[in-house]
Amino acid sequence: MNQAKKMKFSNVITLGFLALGLFSYNNENEIMDNTTDSQLSEVEVSNLSEWNNETRSSNGIQDEKVLRFRDLDTYRKVLSKLSSMTDEEKTSYFQKIGFDGAFTLLQSANNEADLILDSDDLNYIEAKANEYKKKYSSILSFIHMI
C-alpha cells in the first residue's frame, strides 16, 4: 500500500473518530451530573452508552469507546494538533490517553497488510490475505479490484 493511500486512510479515520468525540461534546450537558469543566481533563475516554439514552449494549451491540472533550475549543485544539502529527505520534498520543479507536485499528491492519505483502511467495500472500480478510471482515470493507 503506498504512502499516499495510507495518509488518506489515516486522515479519514482520524476525522471519523473525532466526529464521535464531537457527538460526545454535543450531549455533554445531559450527562455532566455535577462535574464542572475545570474537573474534566482535556480529553477523556468514555463509553458511548453514557451519551445515549438508549444504550447500544441493551440492543445486543457491544458498547463503543468514544472521546469526550472538555469543550468545543478543546476539540478544535486537539483536532489541529492531531492533523499536524505523524502516524507514529498519533499512535503514541492515543496509547497515552488509553483510546484504542479507529485510527489505532487501521494502523494495526495496515501494518499487518504490509507484512503480508512483503513476501515474494504468492501462495503465502494469498493464504495470509484470506486470513486477513476474515479477521477484519466485520470492521473493514474490502473492495475487489481486477
Backbone as numpy.savetxt, mean C-alpha at the origin, in Angstrom:
# Nx Ny Nz CAx CAy CAz Cx Cy Cz
11.19 -6.32 -15.77 10.33 -5.15 -15.77 11.24 -3.91 -15.77
10.99 -2.98 -16.69 11.91 -1.84 -16.76 11.62 -0.83 -15.65
12.58 0.05 -15.46 12.54 1.01 -14.34 11.37 1.98 -14.47
11.03 2.41 -15.70 9.92 3.35 -15.90 8.60 2.73 -15.48
8.38 1.45 -15.83 7.15 0.77 -15.42 7.09 0.62 -13.92
8.23 0.31 -13.29 8.26 0.18 -11.84 7.89 1.50 -11.18
8.40 2.61 -11.71 8.10 3.92 -11.15 6.61 4.23 -11.29
6.02 3.91 -12.46 4.59 4.16 -12.66 3.78 3.34 -11.67
4.08 2.04 -11.56 3.38 1.19 -10.59 3.53 1.75 -9.19
4.73 2.13 -8.85 5.03 2.64 -7.53 4.22 3.89 -7.23
4.17 4.81 -8.18 3.42 6.05 -7.97 1.93 5.81 -7.88
1.39 4.93 -8.71 -0.04 4.62 -8.67 -0.41 3.99 -7.34
0.37 3.04 -6.89 0.09 2.37 -5.63 0.21 3.34 -4.46
1.24 4.19 -4.49 1.42 5.17 -3.42 0.21 6.09 -3.33
-0.25 6.57 -4.47 -1.43 7.45 -4.46 -2.68 6.70 -4.00
-2.78 5.43 -4.34 -3.93 4.64 -3.92 -4.05 4.50 -2.42
-2.96 4.15 -1.75 -3.06 3.98 -0.31 -3.18 5.33 0.38
-2.62 6.39 -0.21 -2.79 7.71 0.39 -4.24 8.17 0.26
-4.92 7.73 -0.79 -6.35 8.04 -0.91 -7.12 7.40 0.24
-6.72 6.18 0.61 -7.34 5.54 1.78 -7.08 6.37 3.04
-5.89 6.93 3.11 -5.57 7.79 4.24 -6.44 9.02 4.26
-6.72 9.59 3.09 -7.60 10.75 3.02 -9.00 10.37 3.47
-9.44 9.16 3.11 -10.72 8.66 3.59 -10.74 8.67 5.12
-9.64 8.25 5.71 -9.53 8.26 7.16 -9.64 9.68 7.68
-9.01 10.63 7.01 -9.06 12.02 7.45 -10.48 12.55 7.37
-11.20 12.24 6.28 -12.55 12.78 6.10 -13.51 12.29 7.16
-13.29 11.14 7.74 -14.18 10.59 8.75 -13.65 10.80 10.16
-12.64 11.61 10.31 -11.94 11.78 11.58 -12.87 12.27 12.69
-13.74 13.22 12.40 -14.57 13.81 13.44 -15.54 12.81 14.06
-15.98 11.80 13.30 -16.90 10.80 13.82 -16.23 9.85 14.80
-14.94 9.63 14.67 -14.25 8.59 15.40 -13.33 9.12 16.50
-13.04 10.39 16.50 -11.99 10.95 17.35 -12.18 10.68 18.83
-13.39 10.46 19.32 -13.68 10.31 20.74 -13.13 11.52 21.48
-12.26 11.33 22.45 -11.70 12.43 23.22 -10.27 12.77 22.82
-9.81 12.28 21.67 -8.43 12.52 21.23 -8.36 13.88 20.55
-7.41 14.69 20.97 -7.21 15.99 20.33 -6.14 15.86 19.26
-6.08 16.86 18.34 -5.08 16.83 17.27 -3.67 16.74 17.82
-3.40 17.39 18.92 -2.04 17.37 19.46 -1.67 15.99 20.01
-2.67 15.18 20.34 -2.39 13.84 20.86 -2.16 12.83 19.74
-2.64 13.13 18.54 -2.51 12.23 17.41 -1.16 12.46 16.73
-0.40 11.40 16.53 0.89 11.54 15.86 0.64 11.96 14.41
1.69 12.34 13.72 1.58 12.80 12.34 0.78 11.81 11.49
1.17 10.55 11.54 0.49 9.49 10.80 0.41 8.29 11.71
-0.74 7.64 11.75 -0.83 6.40 12.50 -1.56 5.36 11.68
-1.25 4.12 11.94 -1.88 3.00 11.25 -3.09 2.58 12.07
-4.24 2.45 11.40 -5.45 2.00 12.09 -6.21 1.04 11.19
-7.27 0.47 11.73 -8.10 -0.46 10.97 -9.23 0.29 10.27
-9.55 -0.13 9.05 -10.61 0.50 8.28 -11.93 0.44 9.03
-12.15 -0.62 9.80 -13.41 -0.77 10.52 -13.62 0.35 11.54
-12.54 0.99 11.98 -12.67 2.10 12.91 -13.27 3.33 12.24
-13.26 3.37 10.90 -13.71 4.52 10.13 -15.00 4.28 9.38
-15.56 3.12 9.55 -16.75 2.75 8.80 -17.79 2.20 9.77
-19.00 2.70 9.69 -20.06 2.21 10.57 -20.32 0.72 10.37
-20.31 0.27 9.13 -20.50 -1.14 8.83 -19.13 -1.75 8.59
-18.63 -2.53 9.54 -17.27 -3.04 9.42 -17.17 -4.09 8.33
-16.04 -4.10 7.68 -15.80 -5.09 6.63 -15.69 -6.48 7.23
-15.17 -6.57 8.44 -15.01 -7.90 9.04 -16.36 -8.53 9.32
-17.39 -7.72 9.55 -18.71 -8.29 9.78 -19.31 -8.84 8.49
-18.79 -8.40 7.35 -19.24 -8.92 6.06 -18.40 -10.11 5.61
-17.54 -10.59 6.48 -16.71 -11.73 6.13 -15.43 -11.33 5.41
-15.18 -10.04 5.28 -13.97 -9.56 4.61 -12.99 -9.11 5.69
-11.74 -9.51 5.55 -10.73 -9.16 6.54 -10.57 -7.64 6.63
-10.46 -7.14 7.85 -10.27 -5.72 8.09 -8.95 -5.26 7.48
-8.96 -4.09 6.85 -7.77 -3.57 6.20 -7.12 -2.48 7.04
-5.81 -2.40 6.95 -5.06 -1.34 7.61 -5.07 -0.10 6.73
-5.26 1.06 7.34 -5.24 2.33 6.62 -4.40 3.32 7.40
-4.01 4.39 6.73 -3.25 5.44 7.39 -4.21 6.54 7.84
-3.99 7.02 9.03 -4.79 8.12 9.57 -3.86 9.31 9.78
-4.24 10.44 9.21 -3.42 11.64 9.28 -4.02 12.62 10.28
-3.16 13.38 10.92 -3.60 14.33 11.94 -4.57 15.35 11.34
-4.25 15.85 10.15 -5.10 16.83 9.48 -4.73 16.88 8.00
-5.44 17.70 7.24 -5.22 17.76 5.80 -3.83 18.29 5.47
-3.35 19.25 6.21 -2.00 19.78 5.97 -0.94 18.70 6.18
-1.12 17.88 7.20 -0.18 16.78 7.45 -0.23 15.78 6.30
-1.43 15.47 5.84 -1.60 14.56 4.70 -0.81 15.09 3.49
-0.99 16.37 3.19 -0.30 16.97 2.04 1.21 16.95 2.23
1.67 17.21 3.45 3.10 17.20 3.75 3.68 15.81 3.55
3.00 14.79 4.05 3.47 13.41 3.91 3.44 12.99 2.44
2.39 13.34 1.72 2.30 13.01 0.30 3.46 13.63 -0.47
3.77 14.88 -0.19 4.88 15.56 -0.85 6.20 14.88 -0.51
6.37 14.53 0.76 7.59 13.86 1.21 7.75 12.51 0.49
6.67 11.74 0.40 6.73 10.43 -0.25 7.01 10.56 -1.74
6.45 11.58 -2.36 6.65 11.77 -3.81 8.10 12.02 -4.16
8.85 12.57 -3.24 10.26 12.87 -3.52 11.21 11.75 -3.07
10.67 10.70 -2.48 11.50 9.59 -1.98 11.76 8.55 -3.05
12.88 7.85 -2.89 13.14 6.66 -3.71 12.29 5.52 -3.18
12.20 4.44 -3.95 11.45 3.28 -3.49 12.01 2.72 -2.18
13.33 2.72 -2.06 13.96 2.21 -0.84 13.60 3.08 0.37
13.58 4.39 0.16 13.22 5.31 1.25 11.75 5.14 1.65
10.88 4.94 0.66 9.46 4.71 0.95 9.29 3.42 1.74
9.98 2.38 1.31 9.91 1.09 2.03 10.35 1.27 3.47
11.44 1.97 3.68 11.95 2.22 5.02 10.94 3.03 5.85
10.34 4.04 5.24 9.35 4.88 5.93 8.17 4.03 6.41
7.64 3.19 5.51 6.49 2.37 5.87 6.84 1.33 6.93
8.04 0.78 6.85 8.48 -0.16 7.88 8.56 0.56 9.23
9.07 1.77 9.22 9.22 2.56 10.45 7.86 2.81 11.13
6.83 3.10 10.35 5.52 3.37 10.95 4.68 2.10 11.10
5.19 0.97 10.60 4.49 -0.31 10.76 3.31 -0.49 9.82
3.42 0.08 8.61 2.33 -0.03 7.64 2.76 -0.91 6.50
2.08 -2.03 6.35 2.39 -2.98 5.29 1.24 -2.91 4.28
1.25 -1.87 3.47 0.14 -1.62 2.55 0.46 -1.97 1.12
-0.25 -1.31 0.21 -0.16 -1.61 -1.21 1.25 -1.38 -1.77
1.89 -0.31 -1.35 3.24 -0.03 -1.85 4.20 -1.15 -1.47
4.16 -1.55 -0.21 5.05 -2.61 0.28 4.78 -3.92 -0.45
3.50 -4.22 -0.64 3.12 -5.43 -1.37 3.64 -5.39 -2.80
3.47 -4.27 -3.48 3.92 -4.16 -4.85 5.44 -4.29 -4.94
6.15 -3.68 -4.01 7.61 -3.79 -4.00 8.03 -5.25 -3.84
7.39 -5.94 -2.94 7.70 -7.35 -2.71 7.41 -8.17 -3.97
6.26 -7.93 -4.59 5.89 -8.65 -5.81 6.86 -8.34 -6.94
7.25 -7.07 -7.08 8.21 -6.70 -8.13 9.56 -7.36 -7.91
10.02 -7.38 -6.67 11.31 -8.02 -6.37 11.26 -9.51 -6.69
10.14 -10.14 -6.35 9.98 -11.56 -6.62 9.96 -11.82 -8.13
9.27 -10.97 -8.88 9.21 -11.11 -10.34 10.59 -10.92 -10.95
11.34 -9.96 -10.45 12.69 -9.74 -10.95 13.57 -10.97 -10.75
13.45 -11.60 -9.59 14.24 -12.81 -9.33 13.89 -13.93 -10.30
12.61 -14.05 -10.60 12.17 -15.09 -11.54 12.73 -14.80 -12.93
12.63 -13.55 -13.36 13.04 -13.19 -14.72 14.55 -13.10 -14.90
15.30 -13.16 -13.82 16.76 -13.15 -13.91 17.32 -14.47 -14.43
16.50 -15.51 -14.43 16.96 -16.82 -14.88 17.01 -16.89 -16.41
17.90 -17.74 -16.91 17.99 -18.01 -18.35 17.22 -19.27 -18.74
16.72 -19.99 -17.75 16.02 -21.25 -17.97 14.53 -20.98 -18.17
14.06 -21.15 -19.41 12.66 -20.85 -19.74 11.67 -21.74 -18.98
12.04 -23.00 -18.75 11.15 -23.89 -17.99 11.01 -23.40 -16.56
12.11 -22.97 -15.97 12.09 -22.43 -14.61 11.22 -21.17 -14.55
11.43 -20.28 -15.54 10.65 -19.04 -15.57 9.16 -19.33 -15.68
8.79 -20.26 -16.55 7.38 -20.60 -16.74 6.78 -21.18 -15.46
7.48 -22.10 -14.83 6.98 -22.72 -13.60 6.84 -21.69 -12.49
7.87 -20.87 -12.31 7.85 -19.86 -11.24 6.82 -18.76 -11.55
6.65 -18.42 -12.81 5.66 -17.40 -13.18 4.25 -17.89 -12.86
3.99 -19.17 -13.10 2.67 -19.72 -12.77 2.44 -19.72 -11.26
3.47 -20.08 -10.48 3.36 -20.02 -9.02 3.12 -18.58 -8.56
3.82 -17.66 -9.17 3.71 -16.23 -8.85 2.28 -15.75 -9.10
1.72 -16.11 -10.26 0.36 -15.68 -10.60 -0.66 -16.26 -9.62
-0.47 -17.51 -9.21 -1.37 -18.10 -8.22 -1.26 -17.38 -6.88
-0.03 -17.12 -6.47 0.22 -16.47 -5.18 -0.45 -15.09 -5.11
-0.36 -14.32 -6.18 -0.84 -12.94 -6.17 -2.19 -12.75 -6.87
-2.84 -13.82 -7.30 -4.06 -13.69 -8.10 -5.21 -12.99 -7.37
-5.23 -13.07 -6.05 -6.34 -12.43 -5.32 -6.09 -10.95 -5.04
-4.87 -10.47 -5.30 -4.57 -9.08 -4.97 -3.98 -8.28 -6.13
-3.50 -8.94 -7.17 -2.96 -8.26 -8.34 -3.69 -8.74 -9.57
-3.79 -7.87 -10.57 -4.42 -8.24 -11.83 -3.33 -8.45 -12.87
-3.42 -9.52 -13.62 -2.41 -9.84 -14.62 -2.99 -9.69 -16.00
-2.28 -8.98 -16.86 -2.71 -8.79 -18.24 -1.94 -9.79 -19.11
-2.67 -10.51 -19.92 -2.03 -11.47 -20.82 -1.63 -10.74 -22.09
-0.36 -10.75 -22.36 0.15 -10.07 -23.56 0.63 -11.10 -24.56
0.45 -10.77 -25.83 0.88 -11.67 -26.91 2.30 -11.34 -27.29
